[in-house]
Amino acid sequence: MAGELIRLGVPKGSLQDATLKLFAKAGWNIRLHHRNYFPDIDDPEIKCSLSRAQEMAMYVERGTFDVGLTGKDWVMEYDSDVVVVDDLIYSKVSNRPARWVLCVAGNSPYKRPEDLEGKKVATELCGFTEKYFKSIGVNVDVSFSWGTTEAKVVEGLCDAIVEITETGTTIKANGLRIIAELMQTNTQLIANKEAWADPAKRKKIEEMNLLLQGALRAEKLVGLKMNMPKAQMEAAQDVMPAQTSPTVAELKDPSWVSVEIVVEESTVRDIIPKLKELGAEAIIEYPLNKVI
């Protein structure tokens, strides 16, 4: 189909660079413009717009965007009525879910969420935090934080905070202590319900998800290619943890074969020396963009 088919919301802020990198590996190059919220993309069927991750689900639910990327936390925060197409486990720091945690000052007497009865809690995730404390029967005063949330505990403006973290480094650096994990979150590909019901738009969104997932899957994988003595193939297969059976091709010399495998990048340092001991030659390691 020629012309614009779907409107894509790209998260602005901390996830922006990681999102652009992921789309590039998936096959779409998105180019930003200075002080412009409408990036270019090399696909005439897609129109891009930037949006804060906190507002993305709202715009997708309203139909401003047909599809967008945002955190599971923000979908839950506003009970957004959208289709969750799939999880996309990536972030600005690591390929693992971030955590929303309940924190207090390091010297605070509070050790459990229940100890905060009647106390003040600051967070950007107000709706979810209120629902969490209600679910455990604890009454707290939840207030919205506009940023620098960690400092509010240190300055005595609140008794606890609910903040997002991946490594916990910033929380520890501010002298805070985690007393509970409230939720794990990750990026999700979400779609407007009407767009999802449109066959052409749904097909495009599903194809996008397929390639994004393939790019994510490839991030920790590499390809290995080598020539191997045919007599050593059985022994070689015992040290090759391939995603599937290795690809083996005959060479002009009938005593040798060409072998190609896909493996975890972290295992290469152990595999290559073992293959070399078995007589492998011309071993080539190469990066992968997508694994479908």
mmCIF file of C-alpha atoms in Angstrom:
data_model
loop_
_atom_site.group_PDB
_atom_site.id
_atom_site.type_symbol
_atom_site.label_atom_id
_atom_site.label_comp_id
_atom_site.label_asym_id
_atom_site.label_seq_id
_atom_site.Cartn_x
_atom_site.Cartn_y
_atom_site.Cartn_z
ATOM 1 C CA MET A 1 0.000 0.000 0.000
ATOM 2 C CA ALA A 2 1.486 3.352 -1.016
ATOM 3 C CA GLY A 3 1.355 6.337 1.319
ATOM 4 C CA GLU A 4 0.947 6.682 5.064
ATOM 5 C CA LEU A 5 -0.541 3.616 6.729
ATOM 6 C CA ILE A 6 0.316 3.850 10.429
ATOM 7 C CA ARG A 7 1.304 6.601 12.860
ATOM 8 C CA LEU A 8 4.155 5.565 15.145
ATOM 9 C CA GLY A 9 4.862 7.116 18.530
ATOM 10 C CA VAL A 10 8.574 7.157 19.400
ATOM 11 C CA PRO A 11 9.379 7.657 23.110
ATOM 12 C CA LYS A 12 11.171 10.913 23.829
ATOM 13 C CA GLY A 13 13.698 11.046 26.651
ATOM 14 C CA SER A 14 15.723 8.266 28.265
ATOM 15 C CA LEU A 15 14.512 5.535 25.891
ATOM 16 C CA GLN A 16 14.874 7.616 22.729
ATOM 17 C CA ASP A 17 18.419 6.675 21.701
ATOM 18 C CA ALA A 18 17.907 2.977 22.496
ATOM 19 C CA THR A 19 14.678 2.997 20.472
ATOM 20 C CA LEU A 20 16.301 4.596 17.426
ATOM 21 C CA LYS A 21 19.148 2.083 17.622
ATOM 22 C CA LEU A 22 16.705 -0.820 17.851
ATOM 23 C CA PHE A 23 14.682 0.377 14.859
ATOM 24 C CA ALA A 24 17.889 0.814 12.858
ATOM 25 C CA LYS A 25 18.846 -2.808 13.523
ATOM 26 C CA ALA A 26 15.314 -3.868 12.615
ATOM 27 C CA GLY A 27 15.628 -2.073 9.262
ATOM 28 C CA TRP A 28 14.121 1.397 9.801
ATOM 29 C CA ASN A 29 16.263 4.516 9.959
ATOM 30 C CA ILE A 30 14.622 7.288 11.961
ATOM 31 C CA ARG A 31 16.206 10.728 11.655
ATOM 32 C CA LEU A 32 15.480 13.420 14.233
ATOM 33 C CA HIS A 33 15.200 17.147 13.522
ATOM 34 C CA HIS A 34 16.333 19.870 15.902
ATOM 35 C CA ARG A 35 13.326 21.249 17.818
ATOM 36 C CA ASN A 36 10.938 19.164 15.735
ATOM 37 C CA TYR A 37 8.665 16.442 17.087
ATOM 38 C CA PHE A 38 8.177 14.732 13.715
ATOM 39 C CA PRO A 39 11.223 12.631 12.746
ATOM 40 C CA ASP A 40 11.757 11.270 9.256
ATOM 41 C CA ILE A 41 11.635 7.520 8.676
ATOM 42 C CA ASP A 42 12.652 5.666 5.520
ATOM 43 C CA ASP A 43 9.281 3.961 5.119
ATOM 44 C CA PRO A 44 6.484 5.806 3.281
ATOM 45 C CA GLU A 45 3.859 3.759 5.137
ATOM 46 C CA ILE A 46 4.934 5.092 8.550
ATOM 47 C CA LYS A 47 4.663 8.597 10.012
ATOM 48 C CA CYS A 48 6.651 9.218 13.218
ATOM 49 C CA SER A 49 6.030 11.535 16.151
ATOM 50 C CA LEU A 50 7.939 11.972 19.395
ATOM 51 C CA SER A 51 6.085 11.735 22.692
ATOM 52 C CA ARG A 52 7.020 11.429 26.340
ATOM 53 C CA ALA A 53 6.787 7.790 27.437
ATOM 54 C CA GLN A 54 4.471 8.868 30.260
ATOM 55 C CA GLU A 55 1.909 10.161 27.727
ATOM 56 C CA MET A 56 2.338 7.544 24.998
ATOM 57 C CA ALA A 57 -0.424 5.167 26.144
ATOM 58 C CA MET A 58 -2.882 8.066 26.322
ATOM 59 C CA TYR A 59 -2.146 9.100 22.731
ATOM 60 C CA VAL A 60 -2.345 5.509 21.478
ATOM 61 C CA GLU A 61 -5.634 4.959 23.306
ATOM 62 C CA ARG A 62 -7.096 8.144 21.773
ATOM 63 C CA GLY A 63 -5.936 7.168 18.284
ATOM 64 C CA THR A 64 -3.425 9.997 17.865
ATOM 65 C CA PHE A 65 -0.941 7.169 17.254
ATOM 66 C CA ASP A 66 -1.775 3.758 15.834
ATOM 67 C CA VAL A 67 1.180 2.177 17.597
ATOM 68 C CA GLY A 68 3.820 3.299 20.067
ATOM 69 C CA LEU A 69 6.498 2.225 22.493
ATOM 70 C CA THR A 70 6.268 2.924 26.213
ATOM 71 C CA GLY A 71 6.786 1.302 29.555
ATOM 72 C CA LYS A 72 4.477 -1.292 31.040
ATOM 73 C CA ASP A 73 4.433 0.973 34.109
ATOM 74 C CA TRP A 74 2.787 3.851 32.228
ATOM 75 C CA VAL A 75 0.204 1.550 30.655
ATOM 76 C CA MET A 76 -0.689 0.366 34.171
ATOM 77 C CA GLU A 77 -0.523 3.834 35.715
ATOM 78 C CA TYR A 78 -3.475 5.072 33.674
ATOM 79 C CA ASP A 79 -5.230 1.718 33.125
ATOM 80 C CA SER A 80 -4.878 2.431 29.405
ATOM 81 C CA ASP A 81 -7.303 0.654 27.080
ATOM 82 C CA VAL A 82 -4.768 -0.403 24.439
ATOM 83 C CA VAL A 83 -3.569 -3.620 22.832
ATOM 84 C CA VAL A 84 -0.224 -4.807 24.203
ATOM 85 C CA VAL A 85 1.348 -6.288 21.077
ATOM 86 C CA ASP A 86 4.520 -7.596 22.738
ATOM 87 C CA ASP A 87 7.235 -6.925 25.306
ATOM 88 C CA LEU A 88 10.450 -5.312 24.086
ATOM 89 C CA ILE A 89 13.130 -5.965 26.701
ATOM 90 C CA TYR A 90 15.569 -3.124 26.175
ATOM 91 C CA SER A 91 16.496 0.057 27.994
ATOM 92 C CA LYS A 92 19.088 2.823 28.202
ATOM 93 C CA VAL A 93 21.281 0.779 30.551
ATOM 94 C CA SER A 94 20.690 -2.937 30.166
ATOM 95 C CA ASN A 95 18.543 -5.592 28.519
ATOM 96 C CA ARG A 96 16.550 -6.341 31.640
ATOM 97 C CA PRO A 97 13.358 -5.015 33.222
ATOM 98 C CA ALA A 98 13.604 -1.894 35.350
ATOM 99 C CA ARG A 99 12.111 -1.935 38.853
ATOM 100 C CA TRP A 100 9.875 0.508 40.704
ATOM 101 C CA VAL A 101 11.066 0.355 44.290
ATOM 102 C CA LEU A 102 10.015 1.827 47.636
ATOM 103 C CA CYS A 103 12.926 3.649 49.253
ATOM 104 C CA VAL A 104 13.613 5.352 52.575
ATOM 105 C CA ALA A 105 16.606 7.166 54.024
ATOM 106 C CA GLY A 106 19.486 4.934 55.030
ATOM 107 C CA ASN A 107 19.044 5.794 58.713
ATOM 108 C CA SER A 108 15.241 5.586 58.607
ATOM 109 C CA PRO A 109 13.452 3.304 61.116
ATOM 110 C CA TYR A 110 11.079 2.068 58.386
ATOM 111 C CA LYS A 111 11.806 -1.485 57.282
ATOM 112 C CA ARG A 112 8.542 -2.570 55.574
ATOM 113 C CA PRO A 113 5.829 -0.825 53.537
ATOM 114 C CA GLU A 114 3.467 -1.381 56.475
ATOM 115 C CA ASP A 115 5.689 0.865 58.632
ATOM 116 C CA LEU A 116 4.706 3.872 56.500
ATOM 117 C CA GLU A 117 1.139 4.138 57.842
ATOM 118 C CA GLY A 118 0.140 7.827 57.758
ATOM 119 C CA LYS A 119 3.436 8.909 56.165
ATOM 120 C CA LYS A 120 4.242 10.924 53.029
ATOM 121 C CA VAL A 121 5.377 9.167 49.835
ATOM 122 C CA ALA A 122 6.634 11.082 46.763
ATOM 123 C CA THR A 123 6.663 9.577 43.272
ATOM 124 C CA GLU A 124 5.998 10.204 39.606
ATOM 125 C CA LEU A 125 3.901 7.009 39.508
ATOM 126 C CA CYS A 126 1.082 8.244 41.750
ATOM 127 C CA GLY A 127 -1.834 6.148 40.517
ATOM 128 C CA PHE A 128 -0.008 2.841 40.771
ATOM 129 C CA THR A 129 1.521 3.742 44.150
ATOM 130 C CA GLU A 130 -1.874 4.620 45.605
ATOM 131 C CA LYS A 131 -3.309 1.317 44.345
ATOM 132 C CA TYR A 132 -0.370 -0.612 45.786
ATOM 133 C CA PHE A 133 -0.711 0.794 49.304
ATOM 134 C CA LYS A 134 -4.485 0.384 49.180
ATOM 135 C CA SER A 135 -4.012 -3.289 48.251
ATOM 136 C CA ILE A 136 -1.942 -3.901 51.414
ATOM 137 C CA GLY A 137 -4.252 -1.834 53.636
ATOM 138 C CA VAL A 138 -1.788 0.959 54.416
ATOM 139 C CA ASN A 139 -2.885 4.611 54.367
ATOM 140 C CA VAL A 140 -0.249 6.991 52.999
ATOM 141 C CA ASP A 141 -0.206 10.499 51.555
ATOM 142 C CA VAL A 142 1.020 10.140 47.961
ATOM 143 C CA SER A 143 2.257 13.290 46.235
ATOM 144 C CA PHE A 144 3.499 13.819 42.690
ATOM 145 C CA SER A 145 7.224 14.423 42.236
ATOM 146 C CA TRP A 146 8.404 16.577 39.353
ATOM 147 C CA GLY A 147 11.917 15.162 39.450
ATOM 148 C CA THR A 148 14.972 14.763 41.726
ATOM 149 C CA THR A 149 12.754 12.459 43.737
ATOM 150 C CA GLU A 150 15.664 10.926 45.665
ATOM 151 C CA ALA A 151 16.538 14.333 47.138
ATOM 152 C CA LYS A 152 13.099 14.750 48.679
ATOM 153 C CA VAL A 153 13.778 12.050 51.268
ATOM 154 C CA VAL A 154 17.211 13.470 52.051
ATOM 155 C CA GLU A 155 15.746 16.968 52.494
ATOM 156 C CA GLY A 156 12.939 15.680 54.710
ATOM 157 C CA LEU A 157 10.154 16.633 52.299
ATOM 158 C CA CYS A 158 8.725 13.105 52.459
ATOM 159 C CA ASP A 159 9.219 9.891 54.391
ATOM 160 C CA ALA A 160 9.669 7.596 51.397
ATOM 161 C CA ILE A 161 9.749 7.587 47.613
ATOM 162 C CA VAL A 162 8.723 5.205 44.864
ATOM 163 C CA GLU A 163 11.339 5.439 42.133
ATOM 164 C CA ILE A 164 12.446 3.500 39.070
ATOM 165 C CA THR A 165 15.873 1.867 38.944
ATOM 166 C CA GLU A 166 17.789 -0.715 36.953
ATOM 167 C CA THR A 167 21.006 -1.073 38.894
ATOM 168 C CA GLY A 168 20.197 0.725 42.166
ATOM 169 C CA THR A 169 23.386 2.776 41.850
ATOM 170 C CA THR A 170 21.731 6.216 42.035
ATOM 171 C CA ILE A 171 19.602 5.163 44.993
ATOM 172 C CA LYS A 172 22.644 3.983 46.947
ATOM 173 C CA ALA A 173 24.625 7.073 45.934
ATOM 174 C CA ASN A 174 21.929 9.235 47.546
ATOM 175 C CA GLY A 175 22.115 7.303 50.792
ATOM 176 C CA LEU A 176 18.730 5.619 50.356
ATOM 177 C CA ARG A 177 17.649 2.086 51.185
ATOM 178 C CA ILE A 178 15.190 -0.093 49.225
ATOM 179 C CA ILE A 179 12.572 -1.708 51.455
ATOM 180 C CA ALA A 180 10.292 -3.206 48.779
ATOM 181 C CA GLU A 181 10.030 -3.847 45.049
ATOM 182 C CA LEU A 182 6.585 -2.833 43.797
ATOM 183 C CA MET A 183 6.776 -3.697 40.114
ATOM 184 C CA GLN A 184 9.059 -4.768 37.299
ATOM 185 C CA THR A 185 8.575 -2.927 34.039
ATOM 186 C CA ASN A 186 9.901 -3.039 30.507
ATOM 187 C CA THR A 187 9.176 -1.398 27.197
ATOM 188 C CA GLN A 188 6.065 -2.588 25.383
ATOM 189 C CA LEU A 189 4.824 -2.183 21.833
ATOM 190 C CA ILE A 190 1.211 -1.044 22.184
ATOM 191 C CA ALA A 191 -1.480 -0.448 19.572
ATOM 192 C CA ASN A 192 -4.737 1.437 19.312
ATOM 193 C CA LYS A 193 -7.694 -0.970 19.368
ATOM 194 C CA GLU A 194 -9.259 0.380 16.182
ATOM 195 C CA ALA A 195 -5.920 0.255 14.357
ATOM 196 C CA TRP A 196 -5.417 -3.322 15.574
ATOM 197 C CA ALA A 197 -8.835 -4.233 14.150
ATOM 198 C CA ASP A 198 -7.863 -2.853 10.719
ATOM 199 C CA PRO A 199 -6.301 -5.779 8.759
ATOM 200 C CA ALA A 200 -3.809 -3.640 6.827
ATOM 201 C CA LYS A 201 -2.624 -1.724 9.883
ATOM 202 C CA ARG A 202 -2.450 -4.855 12.027
ATOM 203 C CA LYS A 203 -0.346 -6.620 9.398
ATOM 204 C CA LYS A 204 2.105 -3.692 9.334
ATOM 205 C CA ILE A 205 2.292 -3.591 13.144
ATOM 206 C CA GLU A 206 2.848 -7.355 13.355
ATOM 207 C CA GLU A 207 5.616 -7.141 10.749
ATOM 208 C CA MET A 208 7.206 -4.314 12.749
ATOM 209 C CA ASN A 209 7.062 -6.389 15.922
ATOM 210 C CA LEU A 210 8.569 -9.406 14.152
ATOM 211 C CA LEU A 211 11.597 -7.408 13.036
ATOM 212 C CA LEU A 212 12.011 -5.572 16.356
ATOM 213 C CA GLN A 213 11.961 -8.873 18.223
ATOM 214 C CA GLY A 214 14.473 -10.260 15.748
ATOM 215 C CA ALA A 215 16.786 -7.295 16.366
ATOM 216 C CA LEU A 216 16.510 -7.761 20.134
ATOM 217 C CA ARG A 217 17.183 -11.486 19.858
ATOM 218 C CA ALA A 218 20.326 -10.774 17.841
ATOM 219 C CA GLU A 219 21.843 -8.379 20.381
ATOM 220 C CA LYS A 220 23.504 -11.135 22.410
ATOM 221 C CA LEU A 221 24.252 -13.433 19.478
ATOM 222 C CA VAL A 222 27.016 -13.638 16.883
ATOM 223 C CA GLY A 223 27.690 -15.827 13.876
ATOM 224 C CA LEU A 224 30.720 -18.095 13.583
ATOM 225 C CA LYS A 225 31.960 -19.481 10.290
ATOM 226 C CA MET A 226 34.919 -21.819 9.810
ATOM 227 C CA ASN A 227 36.437 -24.663 7.871
ATOM 228 C CA MET A 228 36.536 -27.937 9.801
ATOM 229 C CA PRO A 229 38.087 -31.361 9.107
ATOM 230 C CA LYS A 230 35.141 -33.640 8.367
ATOM 231 C CA ALA A 231 36.596 -36.294 10.671
ATOM 232 C CA GLN A 232 36.282 -33.870 13.622
ATOM 233 C CA MET A 233 32.672 -32.791 13.010
ATOM 234 C CA GLU A 234 31.146 -35.083 15.630
ATOM 235 C CA ALA A 235 33.547 -33.813 18.284
ATOM 236 C CA ALA A 236 33.044 -30.207 17.134
ATOM 237 C CA GLN A 237 29.262 -30.429 17.532
ATOM 238 C CA ASP A 238 29.749 -31.237 21.203
ATOM 239 C CA VAL A 239 31.328 -27.792 21.769
ATOM 240 C CA MET A 240 29.017 -25.759 19.525
ATOM 241 C CA PRO A 241 25.876 -24.607 21.431
ATOM 242 C CA ALA A 242 24.110 -23.525 18.250
ATOM 243 C CA GLN A 243 20.607 -22.064 18.207
ATOM 244 C CA THR A 244 19.783 -24.810 15.716
ATOM 245 C CA SER A 245 21.872 -27.526 14.094
ATOM 246 C CA PRO A 246 24.996 -26.040 12.475
ATOM 247 C CA THR A 247 24.942 -25.400 8.749
ATOM 248 C CA VAL A 248 27.447 -27.713 7.081
ATOM 249 C CA ALA A 249 28.526 -27.439 3.433
ATOM 250 C CA GLU A 250 30.862 -29.626 1.408
ATOM 251 C CA LEU A 251 34.123 -28.107 0.161
ATOM 252 C CA LYS A 252 36.214 -28.935 -2.897
ATOM 253 C CA ASP A 253 38.486 -30.967 -0.657
ATOM 254 C CA PRO A 254 36.211 -33.879 0.415
ATOM 255 C CA SER A 255 38.014 -34.171 3.769
ATOM 256 C CA TRP A 256 36.900 -30.664 4.841
ATOM 257 C CA VAL A 257 33.538 -28.952 5.376
ATOM 258 C CA SER A 258 32.422 -25.352 5.876
ATOM 259 C CA VAL A 259 30.517 -24.861 9.142
ATOM 260 C CA GLU A 260 28.324 -21.919 10.201
ATOM 261 C CA ILE A 261 26.615 -21.461 13.583
ATOM 262 C CA VAL A 262 24.862 -18.802 15.679
ATOM 263 C CA VAL A 263 25.935 -18.680 19.332
ATOM 264 C CA GLU A 264 25.760 -16.482 22.435
ATOM 265 C CA GLU A 265 28.474 -13.843 22.162
ATOM 266 C CA SER A 266 29.552 -14.531 25.753
ATOM 267 C CA THR A 267 30.427 -18.139 24.856
ATOM 268 C CA VAL A 268 32.715 -17.337 21.918
ATOM 269 C CA ARG A 269 35.812 -16.939 24.083
ATOM 270 C CA ASP A 270 35.381 -20.540 25.245
ATOM 271 C CA ILE A 271 34.297 -22.052 21.940
ATOM 272 C CA ILE A 272 36.943 -20.738 19.539
ATOM 273 C CA PRO A 273 39.982 -22.233 21.341
ATOM 274 C CA LYS A 274 38.253 -25.622 21.520
ATOM 275 C CA LEU A 275 37.370 -25.518 17.818
ATOM 276 C CA LYS A 276 40.939 -24.531 17.011
ATOM 277 C CA GLU A 277 42.215 -27.555 18.964
ATOM 278 C CA LEU A 278 39.960 -29.748 16.818
ATOM 279 C CA GLY A 279 41.593 -28.402 13.669
ATOM 280 C CA ALA A 280 39.202 -25.601 12.653
ATOM 281 C CA GLU A 281 40.712 -22.995 10.336
ATOM 282 C CA ALA A 282 39.714 -19.578 8.960
ATOM 283 C CA ILE A 283 37.373 -18.957 11.919
ATOM 284 C CA ILE A 284 35.315 -15.804 11.342
ATOM 285 C CA GLU A 285 33.114 -14.097 13.943
ATOM 286 C CA TYR A 286 30.514 -11.602 12.685
ATOM 287 C CA PRO A 287 27.723 -9.503 14.264
ATOM 288 C CA LEU A 288 24.036 -10.080 13.574
ATOM 289 C CA ASN A 289 21.313 -7.498 13.015
ATOM 290 C CA LYS A 290 18.307 -9.793 13.322
ATOM 291 C CA VAL A 291 17.594 -13.393 14.261
ATOM 292 C CA ILE A 292 14.060 -14.416 13.264
#
